[in-house]
Amino acid sequence: MHVTHDPAAQAAPVIGFDQFLAVDIRVGTIVEALPFPEARKPAYRLLIDFGPVLGRKRSSAQITEHYALEDLPGMQVAAVVNFPPRQIGPMMSEVLTLGFPDAEGRVVLFAPTTPVPNGGRLF
């Protein structure tokens, strides 16, 4: 499946509600953010705490344009937690951290506006 970051792209095909429920999107708090110089595109290595059930998971995120490493710990973000792990350079990314493109296509993280418990599922 081809994913585009073009805001003018056509909407995706209609899916059933069960298909939406199959994608497990949870909120977590970034507990560690490190440089990731080995990544092909500029990215950070994140460690995200999804609470007692899911625990801490690693993610590679191409968010270097809008976020400084020191500002990320403590920030809550949304991520898909039920995709298979994916090898990105020397690290295994366990979750897909979610964001939206700004006008130039740079990633802006998808996050709650009010603190919520880690591990909460998007509905």
XYZ file of N, CA, C and O in Angstrom:
492
model
N 0.845 -1.172 0.000
C 0.000 0.000 0.000
C 0.888 1.231 0.000
O 1.794 1.357 0.798
N 0.610 2.171 -0.877
C 1.376 3.414 -0.978
C 0.742 4.458 -0.056
O -0.448 4.702 -0.111
N 1.564 5.047 0.800
C 1.091 6.101 1.691
C 1.629 7.422 1.165
O 2.809 7.554 0.899
N 0.753 8.397 1.001
C 1.170 9.702 0.505
C 1.025 10.746 1.600
O 0.178 10.627 2.468
N 1.879 11.743 1.549
C 1.810 12.844 2.510
C 1.257 14.096 1.852
O 1.402 15.185 2.369
N 0.625 13.939 0.705
C 0.043 15.057 -0.032
C -1.328 15.365 0.550
O -2.245 14.557 0.465
N -1.505 16.562 1.177
C -2.796 16.883 1.800
C -3.936 16.971 0.799
O -5.090 16.868 1.176
N -3.626 17.138 -0.486
C -4.678 17.228 -1.507
C -5.022 15.855 -2.085
O -5.869 15.758 -2.970
N -4.368 14.797 -1.601
C -4.633 13.451 -2.116
C -6.070 13.043 -1.829
O -6.700 13.519 -0.887
N -6.568 12.140 -2.662
C -7.931 11.652 -2.472
C -8.055 10.888 -1.157
O -7.077 10.348 -0.643
N -9.262 10.840 -0.651
C -9.526 10.093 0.576
C -9.312 8.601 0.320
O -9.452 8.120 -0.808
N -8.966 7.884 1.376
C -8.788 6.437 1.283
C -10.139 5.779 1.045
O -11.194 6.367 1.330
N -10.131 4.545 0.542
C -11.401 3.837 0.335
C -12.164 3.662 1.655
O -11.566 3.609 2.727
N -13.464 3.568 1.564
C -14.312 3.338 2.732
C -13.998 1.957 3.304
O -13.842 0.990 2.556
N -13.882 1.892 4.639
C -13.639 0.622 5.318
C -14.726 0.396 6.348
O -15.433 1.332 6.738
N -14.843 -0.831 6.814
C -15.783 -1.150 7.874
C -15.221 -0.775 9.236
O -14.008 -0.652 9.413
N -16.094 -0.566 10.207
C -15.677 -0.191 11.546
C -14.760 -1.254 12.157
O -13.825 -0.928 12.886
N -15.003 -2.525 11.832
C -14.145 -3.596 12.351
C -12.702 -3.434 11.880
O -11.770 -3.754 12.615
N -12.514 -2.946 10.656
C -11.152 -2.713 10.167
C -10.477 -1.602 10.966
O -9.295 -1.692 11.292
N -11.212 -0.560 11.288
C -10.668 0.515 12.120
C -10.262 -0.045 13.487
O -9.177 0.258 13.993
N -11.124 -0.877 14.076
C -10.830 -1.432 15.398
C -9.621 -2.354 15.383
O -8.987 -2.566 16.417
N -9.271 -2.897 14.221
C -8.108 -3.784 14.125
C -6.795 -3.019 14.305
O -5.773 -3.604 14.665
N -6.807 -1.711 14.063
C -5.614 -0.887 14.256
C -5.628 -0.377 15.692
O -6.499 0.392 16.082
N -4.663 -0.830 16.480
C -4.599 -0.499 17.906
C -3.730 0.751 18.096
O -2.504 0.681 18.029
N -4.387 1.904 18.293
C -3.695 3.174 18.479
C -3.789 3.548 19.953
O -4.884 3.680 20.495
N -2.625 3.697 20.582
C -2.555 3.981 22.020
C -1.763 5.253 22.283
O -0.943 5.671 21.480
N -1.971 5.818 23.457
C -1.215 6.984 23.891
C -0.108 6.527 24.841
O -0.294 5.586 25.622
N 1.028 7.184 24.725
C 2.144 6.903 25.609
C 2.943 8.164 25.856
O 2.780 9.160 25.156
N 3.810 8.101 26.857
C 4.661 9.232 27.199
C 6.094 8.924 26.795
O 6.629 7.864 27.146
N 6.703 9.847 26.064
C 8.109 9.682 25.684
C 8.958 9.786 26.945
O 8.877 10.772 27.678
N 9.751 8.746 27.213
C 10.619 8.755 28.390
C 12.075 8.967 28.014
O 12.899 9.325 28.865
N 12.399 8.735 26.740
C 13.768 8.932 26.278
C 13.745 9.293 24.804
O 13.007 8.695 24.026
N 14.558 10.271 24.430
C 14.720 10.663 23.029
C 16.210 10.803 22.764
O 16.910 11.536 23.470
N 16.688 10.059 21.750
C 18.111 10.044 21.433
C 18.332 10.355 19.961
O 17.457 10.094 19.127
N 19.516 10.849 19.619
C 19.832 11.037 18.209
C 19.822 9.682 17.489
O 20.027 8.642 18.116
N 19.595 9.703 16.191
C 19.597 8.474 15.393
C 20.359 8.744 14.094
O 19.785 8.789 13.009
N 21.676 8.962 14.195
C 22.464 9.326 13.023
C 22.519 8.235 11.949
O 22.780 8.532 10.792
N 22.234 6.990 12.325
C 22.291 5.891 11.355
C 21.071 5.835 10.442
O 21.063 5.121 9.439
N 20.010 6.555 10.764
C 18.786 6.541 9.953
C 19.054 7.193 8.599
O 19.832 8.140 8.493
N 18.395 6.677 7.553
C 18.542 7.243 6.200
C 18.055 8.684 6.139
O 18.660 9.536 5.526
N 16.893 8.950 6.748
C 16.337 10.300 6.821
C 16.496 10.767 8.265
O 16.450 9.962 9.185
N 16.655 12.069 8.487
C 16.837 12.563 9.861
C 15.707 12.085 10.788
O 14.534 12.241 10.473
N 16.099 11.476 11.895
C 15.118 10.890 12.815
C 15.693 10.852 14.226
O 16.893 11.048 14.436
N 14.804 10.595 15.180
C 15.191 10.367 16.572
C 14.781 8.948 16.958
O 13.841 8.376 16.403
N 15.483 8.418 17.964
C 15.105 7.148 18.589
C 14.304 7.500 19.830
O 14.787 8.236 20.692
N 13.091 6.978 19.923
C 12.227 7.271 21.062
C 11.980 6.010 21.875
O 11.846 4.915 21.319
N 11.885 6.165 23.187
C 11.397 5.125 24.082
C 10.121 5.686 24.684
O 10.143 6.759 25.307
N 9.006 4.986 24.462
C 7.679 5.484 24.848
C 7.054 4.529 25.849
O 7.012 3.315 25.621
N 6.548 5.073 26.948
C 5.895 4.283 27.993
C 4.401 4.235 27.726
O 3.722 5.267 27.771
N 3.884 3.027 27.442
C 2.457 2.826 27.175
C 1.713 2.242 28.373
O 0.639 1.675 28.230
N 2.270 2.374 29.564
C 1.586 1.920 30.769
C 1.874 0.474 31.107
O 2.658 -0.203 30.437
N 1.222 -0.017 32.174
C 1.562 -1.335 32.718
C 1.250 -2.524 31.801
O 1.923 -3.545 31.876
N 0.277 -2.418 30.938
C -0.077 -3.570 30.086
C 0.906 -3.730 28.927
O 1.420 -4.817 28.683
N 1.190 -2.650 28.214
C 2.069 -2.717 27.046
C 3.526 -2.425 27.367
O 4.429 -2.844 26.643
N 3.773 -1.661 28.425
C 5.142 -1.337 28.809
C 5.788 -0.315 27.895
O 5.114 0.461 27.215
N 7.102 -0.347 27.862
C 7.880 0.607 27.075
C 8.220 0.020 25.710
O 8.641 -1.134 25.625
N 8.076 0.844 24.677
C 8.335 0.414 23.300
C 9.235 1.432 22.616
O 9.169 2.627 22.892
N 10.031 0.949 21.660
C 10.939 1.800 20.900
C 10.308 2.194 19.563
O 9.556 1.433 18.975
N 10.662 3.403 19.113
C 10.160 3.897 17.836
C 11.193 4.818 17.213
O 11.889 5.552 17.912
N 11.282 4.774 15.889
C 12.062 5.748 15.141
C 11.068 6.771 14.614
O 10.031 6.403 14.063
N 11.375 8.058 14.786
C 10.434 9.094 14.358
C 11.170 10.203 13.608
O 12.145 10.766 14.114
N 10.674 10.514 12.414
C 11.257 11.570 11.581
C 10.647 12.922 11.970
O 9.869 13.507 11.229
N 11.027 13.386 13.153
C 10.422 14.596 13.730
C 11.466 15.657 14.060
O 11.201 16.562 14.859
N 12.632 15.572 13.435
C 13.743 16.466 13.778
C 13.499 17.916 13.392
O 14.122 18.814 13.951
N 12.602 18.175 12.455
C 12.363 19.548 11.990
C 11.614 20.400 13.018
O 11.861 21.586 13.137
N 10.677 19.790 13.744
C 9.831 20.553 14.671
C 10.160 20.346 16.143
O 9.646 21.088 16.982
N 10.975 19.334 16.467
C 11.181 18.988 17.872
C 12.657 18.850 18.203
O 13.414 18.222 17.469
N 13.057 19.420 19.329
C 14.415 19.260 19.853
C 14.402 18.063 20.809
O 13.403 17.820 21.505
N 15.490 17.304 20.828
C 15.568 16.111 21.687
C 15.182 16.410 23.127
O 14.435 15.655 23.751
N 15.676 17.526 23.663
C 15.441 17.821 25.080
C 13.993 18.172 25.393
O 13.569 18.122 26.547
N 13.191 18.508 24.373
C 11.783 18.851 24.590
C 10.854 17.636 24.556
O 9.690 17.749 24.944
N 11.338 16.509 24.095
C 10.459 15.355 23.884
C 10.133 14.544 25.148
O 8.983 14.132 25.317
N 11.096 14.277 26.046
C 10.726 13.506 27.245
C 9.601 14.191 28.017
O 9.612 15.400 28.232
N 8.597 13.403 28.387
C 7.422 13.906 29.093
C 6.254 14.203 28.173
O 5.132 14.376 28.638
N 6.500 14.272 26.876
C 5.433 14.559 25.917
C 4.638 13.290 25.616
O 5.202 12.221 25.439
N 3.317 13.433 25.576
C 2.472 12.295 25.204
C 2.267 12.288 23.692
O 2.130 13.345 23.065
N 2.267 11.076 23.122
C 2.089 10.892 21.685
C 1.176 9.699 21.439
O 0.947 8.878 22.328
N 0.669 9.610 20.217
C -0.141 8.465 19.804
C 0.704 7.580 18.899
O 1.541 8.075 18.133
N 0.476 6.272 18.981
C 1.224 5.327 18.152
C 0.380 4.090 17.868
O -0.444 3.686 18.684
N 0.622 3.498 16.697
C 0.044 2.186 16.383
C 0.938 1.169 17.078
O 2.150 1.140 16.852
N 0.332 0.342 17.934
C 1.125 -0.596 18.738
C 0.994 -2.046 18.282
O 1.642 -2.912 18.848
N 0.188 -2.304 17.244
C 0.024 -3.703 16.839
C 0.494 -3.989 15.416
O 0.079 -4.970 14.813
N 1.398 -3.159 14.876
C 2.093 -3.522 13.642
C 3.275 -4.403 14.035
O 3.803 -4.274 15.145
N 3.751 -5.262 13.124
C 4.950 -6.040 13.459
C 6.158 -5.107 13.593
O 6.224 -4.072 12.924
N 7.117 -5.453 14.455
C 8.327 -4.632 14.572
C 9.018 -4.502 13.212
O 8.935 -5.403 12.374
N 9.689 -3.361 13.023
C 10.338 -3.091 11.742
C 11.782 -2.658 11.988
O 12.030 -1.766 12.804
N 12.694 -3.292 11.273
C 14.109 -2.949 11.397
C 14.375 -1.632 10.675
O 14.091 -1.500 9.489
N 14.895 -0.650 11.405
C 15.257 0.637 10.815
C 16.713 0.883 11.189
O 17.016 1.185 12.342
N 17.592 0.691 10.221
C 19.018 0.774 10.509
C 19.376 -0.245 11.576
O 18.919 -1.392 11.525
N 20.107 0.158 12.602
C 20.506 -0.790 13.643
C 19.458 -1.013 14.734
O 19.683 -1.802 15.640
N 18.314 -0.340 14.662
C 17.315 -0.502 15.729
C 16.049 -1.182 15.223
O 15.717 -1.110 14.049
N 15.356 -1.829 16.136
C 14.065 -2.441 15.842
C 12.994 -1.483 16.353
O 12.895 -1.236 17.555
N 12.203 -0.918 15.439
C 11.115 -0.013 15.808
C 9.891 -0.874 16.107
O 9.441 -1.640 15.256
N 9.361 -0.746 17.321
C 8.273 -1.606 17.778
C 6.891 -0.999 17.582
O 5.894 -1.718 17.591
N 6.812 0.325 17.460
C 5.527 1.009 17.279
C 5.696 2.101 16.220
O 6.799 2.580 15.979
N 4.590 2.492 15.608
C 4.584 3.574 14.626
C 4.040 4.827 15.302
O 2.837 4.918 15.586
N 4.935 5.780 15.596
C 4.529 7.043 16.200
C 3.802 7.859 15.135
O 4.279 7.974 14.006
N 2.644 8.417 15.483
C 1.778 9.066 14.504
C 1.943 10.581 14.462
O 2.174 11.226 15.478
N 1.797 11.122 13.262
C 1.866 12.556 13.069
C 1.170 12.958 11.790
O 0.731 12.109 11.009
N 1.071 14.246 11.599
C 0.462 14.824 10.393
C 1.501 15.695 9.705
O 2.343 16.296 10.372
N 1.424 15.833 8.379
C 2.367 16.716 7.691
C 1.956 18.178 7.830
O 0.768 18.500 7.770
N 2.954 19.048 8.021
C 2.663 20.467 7.976
C 2.626 20.892 6.499
O 2.673 20.039 5.604
N 2.553 22.173 6.228
C 2.441 22.667 4.848
C 3.640 22.278 3.988
O 3.514 22.164 2.770
N 4.795 22.032 4.607
C 5.995 21.625 3.858
C 6.229 20.125 3.909
O 7.253 19.645 3.443
N 5.307 19.360 4.516
C 5.445 17.908 4.587
C 6.251 17.411 5.769
O 6.536 16.216 5.863
N 6.618 18.294 6.701
C 7.365 17.896 7.890
C 6.392 17.382 8.953
O 5.293 17.905 9.090
N 6.816 16.390 9.714
C 5.922 15.712 10.656
C 5.664 16.540 11.907
O 6.586 17.014 12.565
N 4.368 16.661 12.247
C 3.901 17.244 13.496
C 3.235 16.109 14.269
O 2.329 15.446 13.748
N 3.709 15.850 15.476
C 3.188 14.719 16.252
C 1.696 14.855 16.571
O 1.189 15.962 16.785
N 1.024 13.715 16.607
C -0.392 13.603 16.982
C -0.410 13.310 18.476
O 0.092 12.277 18.911
N -0.958 14.244 19.272
C -0.895 14.116 20.720
C -2.154 14.670 21.361
O -2.788 15.575 20.816
N -2.524 14.140 22.548
C -3.682 14.698 23.251
C -3.385 16.111 23.742
O -2.234 16.460 24.010
N -4.418 16.917 23.863
C -4.255 18.301 24.328
C -4.300 18.400 25.847
O -3.952 19.429 26.415
N -4.751 17.337 26.495
C -4.819 17.249 27.948
C -4.189 15.924 28.346
O -4.423 14.919 27.656
N -3.395 15.853 29.421
C -2.787 14.583 29.821
C -3.850 13.492 30.037
O -4.920 13.747 30.610
N -3.545 12.298 29.548
C -4.411 11.126 29.718
C -3.546 9.961 30.190
O -2.332 9.995 30.035
N -4.161 8.921 30.777
C -3.357 7.791 31.247
C -2.647 7.071 30.088
O -3.253 6.845 29.029
N -1.373 6.734 30.300
C -0.632 5.963 29.300
C -1.339 4.653 29.010
O -1.865 3.997 29.917
N -1.350 4.272 27.744
C -1.971 3.010 27.333
C -3.406 3.173 26.866
O -3.986 2.228 26.348
N -4.001 4.359 27.030
C -5.373 4.570 26.579
C -5.484 4.356 25.076
O -4.598 4.732 24.322
N -6.583 3.737 24.661
C -6.784 3.411 23.252
C -7.658 4.473 22.565
O -8.675 4.907 23.116
N -7.247 4.853 21.354
C -8.007 5.798 20.551
C -9.330 5.148 20.127
O -9.358 3.999 19.719
N -10.414 5.903 20.244
C -11.708 5.438 19.738
C -12.451 6.571 19.101
O -12.055 7.716 19.195
